Short mmCIF file of C-alpha atoms and ligand atoms in Angstrom, two decimals:
data_model
loop_
_atom_site.label_atom_id
_atom_site.label_comp_id
_atom_site.label_asym_id
_atom_site.label_seq_id
_atom_site.Cartn_x
_atom_site.Cartn_y
_atom_site.Cartn_z
CA MET A 158 -153.09 1.63 194.41
CA PRO A 159 -156.45 3.21 193.60
CA VAL A 160 -158.34 0.03 192.87
CA PRO A 161 -158.72 -3.05 195.10
CA THR A 162 -157.58 -6.43 193.83
CA GLY A 163 -161.04 -7.44 192.73
CA GLY A 164 -161.87 -3.97 191.37
CA ARG A 165 -162.04 -3.08 187.72
CA ILE A 166 -160.19 -0.42 185.79
CA LEU A 167 -161.41 0.89 182.45
CA GLY A 168 -158.47 2.14 180.38
CA LEU A 169 -158.50 4.39 177.32
CA GLU A 170 -155.60 5.07 174.95
CA THR A 171 -155.64 7.51 172.01
CA SER A 172 -152.11 8.91 171.93
CA CYS A 173 -151.25 7.99 168.34
CA ASP A 174 -153.03 5.86 165.76
CA GLU A 175 -154.66 3.15 167.82
CA THR A 176 -158.00 3.81 169.47
CA ALA A 177 -158.06 1.43 172.40
CA ALA A 178 -160.15 0.56 175.43
CA ALA A 179 -159.58 -2.20 177.96
CA VAL A 180 -160.89 -3.51 181.23
CA ILE A 181 -158.51 -5.11 183.72
CA THR A 182 -158.81 -6.15 187.34
CA GLY A 183 -156.94 -4.59 190.23
CA ASP A 184 -154.64 -7.61 190.30
CA GLY A 185 -153.77 -7.33 186.62
CA ARG A 186 -156.04 -9.76 184.84
CA ILE A 187 -157.20 -8.62 181.39
CA LEU A 188 -160.97 -8.87 181.00
CA ALA A 189 -161.06 -7.09 177.64
CA ASN A 190 -158.46 -5.47 175.41
CA VAL A 191 -159.94 -3.82 172.33
CA VAL A 192 -157.64 -2.09 169.86
CA SER A 193 -158.90 -0.45 166.71
CA SER A 194 -155.86 0.19 164.57
CA GLN A 195 -155.92 3.05 162.12
CA ALA A 196 -152.91 1.66 160.23
CA GLU A 197 -154.89 1.17 157.05
CA LEU A 198 -156.24 4.68 157.23
CA HIS A 199 -152.72 6.11 157.40
CA ALA A 200 -151.09 3.63 155.03
CA ARG A 201 -151.68 5.79 151.98
CA PHE A 202 -149.86 8.68 153.68
CA GLY A 203 -146.93 6.43 154.70
CA GLY A 204 -147.26 7.58 158.29
CA VAL A 205 -149.61 8.93 160.91
CA VAL A 206 -151.37 12.17 160.01
CA PRO A 207 -152.37 13.81 163.32
CA GLU A 208 -155.58 15.43 162.10
CA VAL A 209 -156.71 12.25 160.35
CA ALA A 210 -155.90 10.24 163.50
CA SER A 211 -157.76 12.64 165.79
CA ARG A 212 -160.89 12.56 163.65
CA ARG A 213 -160.85 8.77 163.72
CA HIS A 214 -160.36 8.67 167.49
CA LEU A 215 -163.54 10.69 167.93
CA GLU A 216 -165.47 8.23 165.76
CA LEU A 217 -164.10 5.21 167.59
CA VAL A 218 -163.59 6.10 171.22
CA ILE A 219 -167.11 5.33 172.46
CA PRO A 220 -167.62 2.28 170.21
CA VAL A 221 -164.37 0.68 171.44
CA THR A 222 -165.29 1.52 175.03
CA ARG A 223 -168.69 -0.09 174.59
CA GLU A 224 -167.04 -3.13 173.02
CA ALA A 225 -164.49 -3.47 175.84
CA LEU A 226 -167.21 -3.30 178.51
CA GLY A 227 -169.25 -5.82 176.56
CA GLU A 228 -166.32 -8.21 176.25
CA ALA A 229 -165.60 -7.86 179.95
CA GLY A 230 -169.27 -8.57 180.60
CA ILE A 231 -169.79 -5.52 182.79
CA GLU A 232 -171.67 -2.25 182.78
CA LEU A 233 -169.88 1.06 183.06
CA ALA A 234 -171.45 1.43 186.51
CA GLU A 235 -169.43 -1.60 187.66
CA VAL A 236 -166.10 0.09 186.90
CA ASP A 237 -164.06 1.34 189.89
CA ALA A 238 -161.66 3.74 188.16
CA VAL A 239 -161.01 5.17 184.71
CA ALA A 240 -157.44 5.34 183.41
CA VAL A 241 -156.41 7.38 180.39
CA THR A 242 -153.20 8.30 178.58
CA GLN A 243 -152.40 11.94 179.34
CA GLY A 244 -149.18 12.06 177.29
CA PRO A 245 -146.78 12.00 175.62
CA GLY A 246 -148.26 11.74 172.14
CA LEU A 247 -150.21 13.73 169.59
CA VAL A 248 -151.98 16.35 171.69
CA GLY A 249 -155.08 16.56 169.49
CA ALA A 250 -155.40 12.78 169.65
CA LEU A 251 -154.77 12.59 173.39
CA LEU A 252 -157.41 15.23 174.09
CA VAL A 253 -160.13 13.08 172.53
CA GLY A 254 -159.43 10.21 174.91
CA LEU A 255 -158.96 12.54 177.85
CA ALA A 256 -162.27 14.33 177.25
CA ALA A 257 -164.10 11.02 176.94
CA ALA A 258 -162.40 9.56 180.03
CA LYS A 259 -163.22 12.62 182.15
CA ALA A 260 -166.85 12.43 181.10
CA LEU A 261 -167.15 8.68 181.78
CA ALA A 262 -165.56 9.07 185.21
CA TRP A 263 -167.53 12.19 186.13
CA ALA A 264 -170.86 10.65 185.20
CA ASN A 265 -170.18 7.77 187.60
CA HIS A 266 -168.38 9.65 190.40
CA LEU A 267 -165.24 7.65 189.67
CA PRO A 268 -161.63 8.64 190.22
CA LEU A 269 -159.56 9.27 187.10
CA VAL A 270 -155.99 8.07 186.75
CA PRO A 271 -153.94 10.05 184.22
CA VAL A 272 -151.26 7.72 182.87
CA ASP A 273 -147.94 8.42 181.21
CA HIS A 274 -147.80 6.49 177.94
CA LEU A 275 -144.21 5.34 178.55
CA HIS A 276 -145.15 4.05 182.00
CA GLY A 277 -147.99 2.27 180.22
CA HIS A 278 -145.59 0.42 177.91
CA VAL A 279 -143.48 -0.67 180.88
CA ALA A 280 -146.65 -1.71 182.73
CA SER A 281 -147.56 -4.06 179.87
CA LEU A 282 -145.12 -6.32 181.74
CA TYR A 283 -147.16 -6.25 184.96
CA LEU A 284 -150.21 -7.97 183.54
CA GLN A 285 -151.03 -11.59 184.21
CA PRO A 286 -150.34 -14.35 183.45
CA GLU A 287 -146.69 -13.51 182.72
CA ARG A 288 -145.94 -10.69 185.12
CA VAL A 289 -142.33 -9.48 185.15
CA GLU A 290 -141.20 -8.26 188.55
CA PRO A 291 -138.95 -5.18 188.87
CA PRO A 292 -136.14 -4.33 189.13
CA PHE A 293 -135.23 -4.65 185.44
CA LEU A 294 -133.74 -2.70 182.58
CA CYS A 295 -136.35 -2.00 179.94
CA LEU A 296 -135.89 -1.30 176.24
CA LEU A 297 -138.95 0.51 174.91
CA ALA A 298 -138.89 0.60 171.12
CA SER A 299 -141.89 1.66 169.08
CA GLY A 300 -142.95 3.90 166.24
CA GLY A 301 -142.86 6.89 168.56
CA HIS A 302 -140.18 6.05 171.11
CA THR A 303 -136.82 4.43 171.61
CA LEU A 304 -135.79 4.49 175.24
CA LEU A 305 -133.71 2.65 177.75
CA ILE A 306 -135.47 2.74 181.07
CA ASP A 307 -134.32 1.76 184.54
CA VAL A 308 -137.27 0.28 186.39
CA ALA A 309 -136.76 -0.05 190.14
CA GLU A 310 -140.40 -0.48 191.13
CA PRO A 311 -143.75 -0.71 189.34
CA GLY A 312 -144.79 2.85 190.15
CA GLY A 313 -141.82 4.57 188.58
CA PHE A 314 -139.22 4.57 185.85
CA ARG A 315 -136.07 6.47 185.04
CA VAL A 316 -135.04 7.20 181.46
CA LEU A 317 -131.37 6.41 180.81
CA GLY A 318 -131.23 7.07 177.09
CA THR A 319 -133.45 8.06 174.21
CA THR A 320 -133.28 8.57 170.48
CA LEU A 321 -131.78 11.79 169.22
CA ASP A 322 -133.77 11.66 165.99
CA ASP A 323 -136.02 8.89 164.66
CA ALA A 324 -137.55 6.19 166.81
CA ALA A 325 -136.64 2.58 165.94
CA GLY A 326 -140.15 1.87 164.69
CA GLU A 327 -140.02 5.02 162.62
CA ALA A 328 -136.73 3.78 161.09
CA PHE A 329 -138.54 0.57 160.13
CA ASP A 330 -141.41 2.56 158.61
CA LYS A 331 -139.14 4.85 156.63
CA GLY A 332 -137.00 1.92 155.50
CA ALA A 333 -140.11 0.06 154.37
CA ARG A 334 -141.20 3.07 152.36
CA LEU A 335 -137.77 3.28 150.65
CA LEU A 336 -138.06 -0.41 149.82
CA GLY A 337 -141.55 0.00 148.44
CA LEU A 338 -143.12 -2.03 151.24
CA GLY A 339 -146.32 -1.19 153.08
CA TYR A 340 -147.07 0.75 156.24
CA PRO A 341 -146.58 -0.06 159.07
CA GLY A 342 -143.10 -1.11 158.02
CA GLY A 343 -141.86 -3.22 160.92
CA ALA A 344 -143.79 -6.36 160.08
CA ALA A 345 -143.16 -5.96 156.34
CA ILE A 346 -139.37 -5.68 156.75
CA ASP A 347 -139.31 -8.51 159.31
CA ARG A 348 -141.08 -10.78 156.79
CA LEU A 349 -138.94 -9.86 153.79
CA ALA A 350 -135.70 -9.98 155.82
CA ARG A 351 -136.17 -13.72 156.39
CA GLU A 352 -135.43 -14.29 152.68
CA GLY A 353 -132.39 -12.02 152.61
CA ASP A 354 -128.75 -11.97 153.65
CA PRO A 355 -128.19 -9.64 156.62
CA ALA A 356 -124.49 -9.34 155.77
CA ALA A 357 -125.10 -8.30 152.16
CA PHE A 358 -124.96 -4.57 152.89
CA ASP A 359 -122.92 -2.80 155.50
CA PHE A 360 -125.16 -0.19 157.06
CA PRO A 361 -123.52 1.99 159.70
CA VAL A 362 -124.89 2.09 163.21
CA ALA A 363 -124.40 5.61 164.51
CA ARG A 364 -122.27 5.93 167.61
CA VAL A 365 -123.62 8.68 169.79
CA PRO A 366 -122.40 9.42 173.30
CA GLY A 367 -124.04 8.07 176.44
CA LEU A 368 -126.93 5.65 176.16
CA ASP A 369 -128.79 7.49 173.40
CA PHE A 370 -129.73 6.25 169.95
CA SER A 371 -129.63 7.73 166.45
CA PHE A 372 -131.28 6.17 163.42
CA SER A 373 -131.40 8.98 160.87
CA GLY A 374 -127.97 8.14 159.40
CA LEU A 375 -129.04 4.55 158.87
CA LYS A 376 -132.08 5.64 156.93
CA THR A 377 -129.89 7.86 154.74
CA ALA A 378 -127.52 4.96 154.10
CA LEU A 379 -130.45 2.85 152.91
CA LEU A 380 -131.65 5.70 150.74
CA TYR A 381 -128.24 5.84 149.00
CA ALA A 382 -128.06 2.06 148.62
CA VAL A 383 -131.49 2.00 147.01
CA ARG A 384 -130.67 4.95 144.77
CA ASP A 385 -127.37 3.44 143.58
CA LEU A 386 -128.84 0.10 142.54
CA PRO A 387 -130.14 -0.33 139.00
CA GLU A 388 -133.88 -1.01 138.89
CA ASP A 389 -133.68 -4.73 138.09
CA GLU A 390 -130.98 -5.38 140.68
CA LEU A 391 -132.92 -3.45 143.30
CA GLU A 392 -135.85 -5.78 142.74
CA ARG A 393 -133.56 -8.81 143.14
CA ARG A 394 -131.81 -7.52 146.24
CA ARG A 395 -134.76 -6.08 148.10
CA ALA A 396 -134.70 -8.91 150.65
CA ASP A 397 -130.95 -8.45 151.23
CA LEU A 398 -131.51 -4.74 151.81
CA ALA A 399 -134.33 -5.46 154.25
CA ALA A 400 -132.27 -8.06 156.11
CA SER A 401 -129.20 -5.81 156.33
CA TYR A 402 -131.23 -2.81 157.39
CA GLN A 403 -133.06 -4.77 160.06
CA ARG A 404 -129.80 -6.22 161.30
CA ALA A 405 -128.38 -2.71 161.72
CA ILE A 406 -131.38 -1.48 163.73
CA VAL A 407 -131.42 -4.57 165.92
CA ARG A 408 -127.66 -4.33 166.50
CA ALA A 409 -127.97 -0.73 167.61
CA LEU A 410 -130.75 -1.62 170.03
CA VAL A 411 -129.00 -4.66 171.42
CA ARG A 412 -125.60 -3.00 171.81
CA ARG A 413 -127.02 -0.05 173.76
CA THR A 414 -129.14 -2.34 175.88
CA HIS A 415 -126.08 -4.38 176.87
CA GLU A 416 -124.12 -1.20 177.59
CA ALA A 417 -126.93 0.09 179.79
CA ALA A 418 -127.11 -3.24 181.62
CA GLU A 419 -123.39 -3.04 182.29
CA GLN A 420 -123.62 0.51 183.61
CA THR A 421 -126.58 -0.10 185.87
CA GLY A 422 -125.66 -3.63 186.88
CA ALA A 423 -129.09 -4.78 185.79
CA THR A 424 -129.43 -8.53 185.66
CA LYS A 425 -132.92 -8.63 184.23
CA LEU A 426 -133.84 -7.28 180.78
CA ALA A 427 -137.25 -6.56 179.34
CA VAL A 428 -138.40 -5.32 175.93
CA VAL A 429 -141.70 -3.53 175.25
CA GLY A 430 -143.29 -1.51 172.45
CA GLY A 431 -144.17 -2.33 168.86
CA VAL A 432 -140.60 -3.23 167.88
CA ALA A 433 -140.61 -5.89 170.61
CA ALA A 434 -142.60 -7.94 168.10
CA ASN A 435 -139.60 -8.06 165.76
CA SER A 436 -138.36 -11.63 165.40
CA GLU A 437 -134.69 -10.77 165.01
CA LEU A 438 -134.73 -8.59 168.14
CA ARG A 439 -136.38 -11.42 170.04
CA ALA A 440 -133.69 -13.81 168.84
CA ALA A 441 -130.89 -11.35 169.66
CA LEU A 442 -131.99 -10.93 173.27
CA PRO A 443 -132.82 -14.53 174.22
CA ASP A 444 -132.70 -13.92 177.97
CA ALA A 445 -134.91 -10.84 177.96
CA ALA A 446 -138.58 -10.82 178.93
CA PHE A 447 -140.65 -9.60 176.01
CA ALA A 448 -144.07 -8.06 176.34
CA PRO A 449 -146.74 -10.49 175.08
CA LEU A 450 -147.37 -9.83 171.37
CA PRO A 451 -150.90 -8.37 171.76
CA LEU A 452 -149.49 -5.89 174.29
CA CYS A 453 -146.52 -4.71 172.20
CA THR A 454 -148.34 -2.16 170.08
CA ASP A 455 -150.29 0.61 171.78
CA ASN A 456 -153.20 -0.71 173.80
CA ALA A 457 -155.30 0.32 176.76
CA ALA A 458 -154.66 -2.73 178.95
CA MET A 459 -151.14 -1.42 179.56
CA ILE A 460 -152.58 2.00 180.44
CA ALA A 461 -154.99 0.45 182.93
CA SER A 462 -152.08 -1.62 184.24
CA ALA A 463 -149.94 1.47 184.88
CA ALA A 464 -152.92 3.05 186.64
CA ARG A 465 -152.59 0.44 189.37
CA TYR A 466 -149.31 2.11 190.34
CA THR A 467 -150.29 5.73 189.75
CA ASP A 468 -152.12 8.11 192.07
CA ALA A 469 -155.72 8.66 191.07
CA VAL A 470 -156.92 12.25 190.85
CA PRO A 471 -160.14 12.73 192.82
CA LEU A 472 -163.15 14.71 191.70
CA PRO A 473 -163.33 17.49 190.72
CA GLY A 474 -159.58 18.07 190.17
CA TYR A 475 -159.25 15.86 187.11
CA LEU A 476 -161.98 17.65 185.20
CA ALA A 477 -159.54 20.41 184.24
CA LEU A 478 -156.60 18.14 183.29
CA ASP A 479 -154.77 18.94 180.08
CA ALA A 480 -152.80 16.57 177.84
CA TYR A 481 -149.06 16.88 177.24
CA ALA A 482 -147.16 16.31 174.00
CA SER A 483 -143.78 15.31 175.40
CA GLY A 484 -142.41 14.12 178.71
CA MET B 58 -196.29 17.68 188.30
CA SER B 59 -193.83 16.20 185.83
CA PRO B 60 -190.18 16.17 186.91
CA ALA B 61 -188.09 19.14 185.81
CA MET B 62 -186.22 18.88 182.53
CA LEU B 63 -182.56 19.54 183.28
CA THR B 64 -180.40 20.33 180.23
CA LEU B 65 -176.61 20.68 180.15
CA ALA B 66 -175.22 22.49 177.12
CA PHE B 67 -171.64 23.30 176.19
CA ASP B 68 -169.55 24.54 173.27
CA THR B 69 -165.77 24.17 173.02
CA ALA B 70 -165.33 25.10 169.37
CA THR B 71 -163.93 28.60 169.81
CA SER B 72 -161.34 30.28 172.01
CA VAL B 73 -163.93 30.75 174.78
CA ALA B 74 -165.60 27.50 175.87
CA THR B 75 -169.07 27.99 177.30
CA SER B 76 -171.50 25.94 179.33
CA ALA B 77 -174.99 26.42 180.68
CA LEU B 78 -177.41 24.54 182.89
CA VAL B 79 -181.05 25.02 181.99
CA ARG B 80 -184.09 23.82 183.96
CA ASP B 81 -187.37 23.83 182.05
CA GLY B 82 -186.24 26.68 179.83
CA GLU B 83 -184.86 28.73 182.72
CA VAL B 84 -181.09 29.33 182.61
CA LEU B 85 -179.80 28.42 186.08
CA ALA B 86 -176.18 29.41 185.51
CA GLU B 87 -173.52 29.82 182.84
CA ARG B 88 -169.75 29.53 182.64
CA ALA B 89 -167.09 30.63 180.19
CA SER B 90 -163.51 29.31 180.21
CA ARG B 91 -161.32 27.04 178.08
CA ALA B 92 -162.08 23.76 176.34
CA VAL B 93 -160.02 21.57 178.71
CA ARG B 94 -162.02 23.00 181.63
CA VAL B 95 -165.49 22.57 180.24
CA LEU B 96 -166.40 19.57 182.39
CA ALA B 97 -164.99 21.31 185.47
CA ASP B 98 -167.39 24.15 184.63
CA ALA B 99 -170.25 21.69 184.18
CA ASP B 100 -169.45 20.20 187.56
CA GLU B 101 -169.64 23.64 189.17
CA LEU B 102 -172.92 24.40 187.44
CA LEU B 103 -174.47 21.23 188.80
CA GLU B 104 -172.98 21.78 192.23
CA GLU B 105 -174.54 25.25 192.38
CA ALA B 106 -177.87 23.85 191.34
CA GLY B 107 -177.55 21.11 193.95
CA ALA B 108 -177.85 18.51 191.22
CA ASP B 109 -175.96 15.37 190.27
CA PRO B 110 -174.94 14.40 186.70
CA ARG B 111 -177.42 11.52 187.04
CA GLU B 112 -180.25 14.01 187.26
CA LEU B 113 -179.54 15.45 183.80
CA SER B 114 -182.35 14.92 181.32
CA ARG B 115 -180.55 15.77 178.12
CA LEU B 116 -177.39 17.16 176.59
CA VAL B 117 -176.61 19.75 173.93
CA VAL B 118 -173.21 20.26 172.34
CA GLY B 119 -171.81 22.87 169.97
CA THR B 120 -170.71 21.11 166.78
CA GLY B 121 -168.53 23.90 165.42
CA PRO B 122 -167.23 25.07 163.09
CA GLY B 123 -164.16 26.21 164.98
CA SER B 124 -160.93 24.72 166.27
CA PHE B 125 -160.86 21.07 165.15
CA THR B 126 -159.36 20.00 168.46
CA GLY B 127 -161.85 22.10 170.41
CA VAL B 128 -164.84 20.72 168.52
CA ARG B 129 -163.62 17.17 169.12
CA MET B 130 -163.13 17.70 172.85
CA GLY B 131 -166.72 18.88 173.15
CA LEU B 132 -168.10 16.02 171.09
CA ALA B 133 -165.99 13.38 172.82
CA ALA B 134 -167.16 14.63 176.22
CA ALA B 135 -170.79 14.93 175.09
CA ARG B 136 -170.90 11.49 173.50
CA ALA B 137 -169.20 9.92 176.52
CA LEU B 138 -171.63 11.61 178.90
CA ALA B 139 -174.57 10.55 176.78
CA PHE B 140 -173.26 6.97 176.79
CA ALA B 141 -172.57 6.92 180.53
CA LEU B 142 -175.82 8.59 181.56
CA GLU B 143 -177.95 7.02 178.83
CA LEU B 144 -179.06 10.43 177.58
CA ARG B 145 -179.98 11.73 174.21
CA LEU B 146 -177.81 14.36 172.61
CA ALA B 147 -178.50 17.29 170.31
CA GLY B 148 -175.93 19.20 168.27
CA VAL B 149 -176.19 22.91 167.55
CA SER B 150 -173.93 24.77 165.17
CA THR B 151 -171.63 27.26 166.85
CA LEU B 152 -172.53 29.80 164.15
CA GLU B 153 -176.24 29.40 164.91
CA ALA B 154 -175.67 29.90 168.63
CA LEU B 155 -173.66 33.05 167.93
CA ALA B 156 -176.43 34.32 165.64
CA ALA B 157 -179.05 33.63 168.30
CA GLY B 158 -177.08 35.70 170.79
CA SER B 159 -176.85 38.62 168.38
CA PRO B 160 -179.94 38.72 166.16
CA GLY B 161 -179.29 40.19 162.74
CA ALA B 162 -175.54 39.84 163.05
CA LEU B 163 -173.22 37.71 160.90
CA PRO B 164 -171.23 35.24 163.01
CA VAL B 165 -167.58 34.99 161.96
CA VAL B 166 -165.46 32.29 163.59
CA ASP B 167 -161.66 32.17 163.32
CA ALA B 168 -160.72 29.23 161.10
CA GLY B 169 -156.91 29.63 161.20
CA ARG B 170 -154.99 29.71 157.90
CA ARG B 171 -156.14 33.30 157.37
CA GLU B 172 -159.69 32.10 156.91
CA VAL B 173 -162.96 32.40 158.78
CA PHE B 174 -166.01 30.20 159.12
CA ALA B 175 -169.24 31.96 158.24
CA VAL B 176 -172.52 31.30 156.51
CA VAL B 177 -171.93 32.06 152.84
CA ASP B 178 -174.83 31.76 150.37
CA GLY B 179 -176.90 29.98 152.97
CA ALA B 180 -174.34 27.38 154.02
CA PRO B 181 -171.44 27.42 156.48
CA ALA B 182 -168.06 27.58 154.74
CA ALA B 183 -164.40 28.49 155.23
CA VAL B 184 -163.47 31.65 153.33
CA ALA B 185 -160.88 34.41 153.42
CA PRO B 186 -162.30 37.28 155.50
CA ASP B 187 -162.05 39.76 152.62
CA GLU B 188 -164.19 37.45 150.48
CA LEU B 189 -167.21 37.93 152.71
CA ARG B 190 -169.91 39.98 151.03
CA LEU B 191 -171.50 42.21 153.62
CA GLU B 192 -174.37 44.67 153.53
CA PRO B 193 -172.87 47.91 154.81
CA GLY B 194 -173.58 48.24 158.51
CA THR B 195 -173.76 44.47 159.10
CA THR B 196 -172.71 43.59 162.63
CA CYS B 197 -170.11 40.84 162.73
CA VAL B 198 -169.60 38.78 165.89
CA GLY B 199 -167.31 35.95 166.93
CA ASP B 200 -163.57 35.44 167.47
CA GLY B 201 -163.07 35.74 163.71
CA ALA B 202 -164.67 39.18 163.76
CA ILE B 203 -162.28 40.25 166.52
CA ARG B 204 -159.24 38.87 164.74
CA TYR B 205 -160.08 40.35 161.33
CA ARG B 206 -161.68 43.54 162.64
CA GLU B 207 -159.80 45.81 160.21
CA VAL B 208 -160.50 43.71 157.12
CA LEU B 209 -164.17 43.41 157.98
CA GLU B 210 -164.59 47.07 158.92
CA ALA B 211 -163.11 47.96 155.54
CA LEU B 212 -165.93 45.88 154.02
CA GLY B 213 -168.46 47.99 155.94
CA ALA B 214 -168.94 45.76 158.98
CA GLU B 215 -169.67 47.00 162.48
CA ILE B 216 -167.90 45.04 165.18
CA PRO B 217 -168.72 45.26 168.89
CA PRO B 218 -165.82 45.92 171.28
CA ARG B 219 -163.50 43.01 171.88
CA GLU B 220 -164.80 42.27 175.40
CA SER B 221 -168.45 42.15 174.31
CA GLU B 222 -170.10 38.84 175.14
CA LEU B 223 -171.76 38.96 171.73
CA HIS B 224 -168.51 37.43 170.41
CA VAL B 225 -168.98 34.32 172.55
CA PRO B 226 -171.24 31.40 171.51
CA ARG B 227 -173.06 31.20 174.82
CA ALA B 228 -174.33 27.72 175.62
CA ARG B 229 -177.72 29.04 176.82
CA PHE B 230 -178.49 29.59 173.14
CA HIS B 231 -177.46 26.06 172.24
CA ALA B 232 -179.95 24.82 174.84
CA GLU B 233 -182.60 27.11 173.41
CA LEU B 234 -181.97 26.15 169.78
CA ALA B 235 -181.67 22.39 170.31
CA ARG B 236 -184.54 20.61 168.60
CA GLU B 237 -183.63 17.07 167.68
CA PHE B 238 -182.38 14.96 170.55
CA GLY B 239 -181.22 11.53 169.50
CA ASP B 240 -178.41 9.01 169.09
CA PRO B 241 -175.20 10.65 170.39
CA GLU B 242 -173.07 9.06 167.66
CA ALA B 243 -175.26 10.74 165.07
CA VAL B 244 -174.22 14.20 166.26
CA GLU B 245 -171.31 14.98 163.97
CA PRO B 246 -168.60 17.62 164.10
CA LEU B 247 -168.81 20.42 161.56
CA TYR B 248 -165.23 20.51 160.28
CA LEU B 249 -165.92 22.22 156.90
CA ARG B 250 -162.37 21.44 155.85
CA VAL B 251 -160.60 18.18 155.01
CA PRO B 252 -157.27 17.49 156.72
CA ASP B 253 -154.29 19.09 154.94
CA ALA B 254 -152.82 15.70 154.11
CA GLU B 255 -155.98 14.80 152.18
CA GLN B 256 -155.96 18.14 150.43
CA ALA B 257 -152.36 17.70 149.29
CA ARG B 258 -153.23 14.49 147.52
ZN1 ZN C 885 -146.61 3.65 172.34
#
């Protein structure tokens, strides 16, 4: 643990389309958690454009850092360590946060803690006031990832299964686009699905071996369903399509999670990532611990949280760190 | 005696990232490596000079044009340093720094997509290398000149050998050229090209 209980960690996160900075204490209290979402910027493209995202990160990274320090009521000089997402993610985006974090740490002779983004999502569960204690089985489902993770202790994690094609959040986004809904698609489908019949359409949930996931077939099935409906009927049945599509994604997630729990003998379940905000998933896993809503989407509090269980890199070693695209 | 003015300058826009530490106009030391290492280089420069980052008086950063990712790494580091150390920042175009290192030459920076960044009709722009109009005998410098040596030589250009340091935008020139030091957020990257996704629209 690089930072004492009363110490403060400044976290930065720029792996995808949220520019985020946070300040937490060594014992996991959030003092500030600032997230500047670029969703609107990318909405007209129907997804994240890496170059557009990276340009925006550069514009925002210092302003969000300043805001987080201000909200926490501290000066940069009062920070004890800087944590930053090193990967996986969009490399050009990660490098903006990494360059800024190195500079902030170097200027103040602080250690830097390079954090794995997936570890960050899991560590969203270690923040107060609702800390979840390992061991547990963790479903991480977001726009970029769909993973089943065995978590034995806060400092580590072991991936049991992953998606072979699209991430669950990506499936929501693509489905939303097919249904003429906005981006990001998860919230839009969740809302519309409440007015629809989840049994109206039978969308197949791909069966792949092991504990992996596959969502590309599901998206194709929705594409065909949309294409085969006459215009006026499509309009009428949009909510049914959304409800059935959401049901299929949630079923796939829940089934695999239960299978993984059986295999590992896990008694405790946890769900993190943007899709953890989905109301049907929450209802389908009533006994699981869900990350608090503000910590589901990418944020820097979770990165700072993971830093509490990650070795800090001392000066000057971290000054040459590179980002990585995939784990 | 007034305290010495200690300036840190760096440029990460091209394939060779450079840095320099300058005290009252005297270049103390320089480094050349890669963009991800530029702050490691800066740390070494200060170490050699027996100085601490807190003793820096001002910062200069290369604003490109060049690799978008490279330009951003330099600007993110420079803005963060300026914020942390409460320093003012100046931006200097990578093309201008190259020109200062090779007076009379035309700087040509690799822009990817079979294009180069160069000053065309008085303004920096992205163009195909064979669209450059050169006076015969013009010296071309920069990583774009190395990459498109044959095309440019066919247009009458003279290009120094690949290993010549004339091809590198050395940060000592950024420090020398820097004039306006001010709000770090006001120092903007010189992209010269909109993202592809915008272009496609
Ligand atoms: Zn994420």
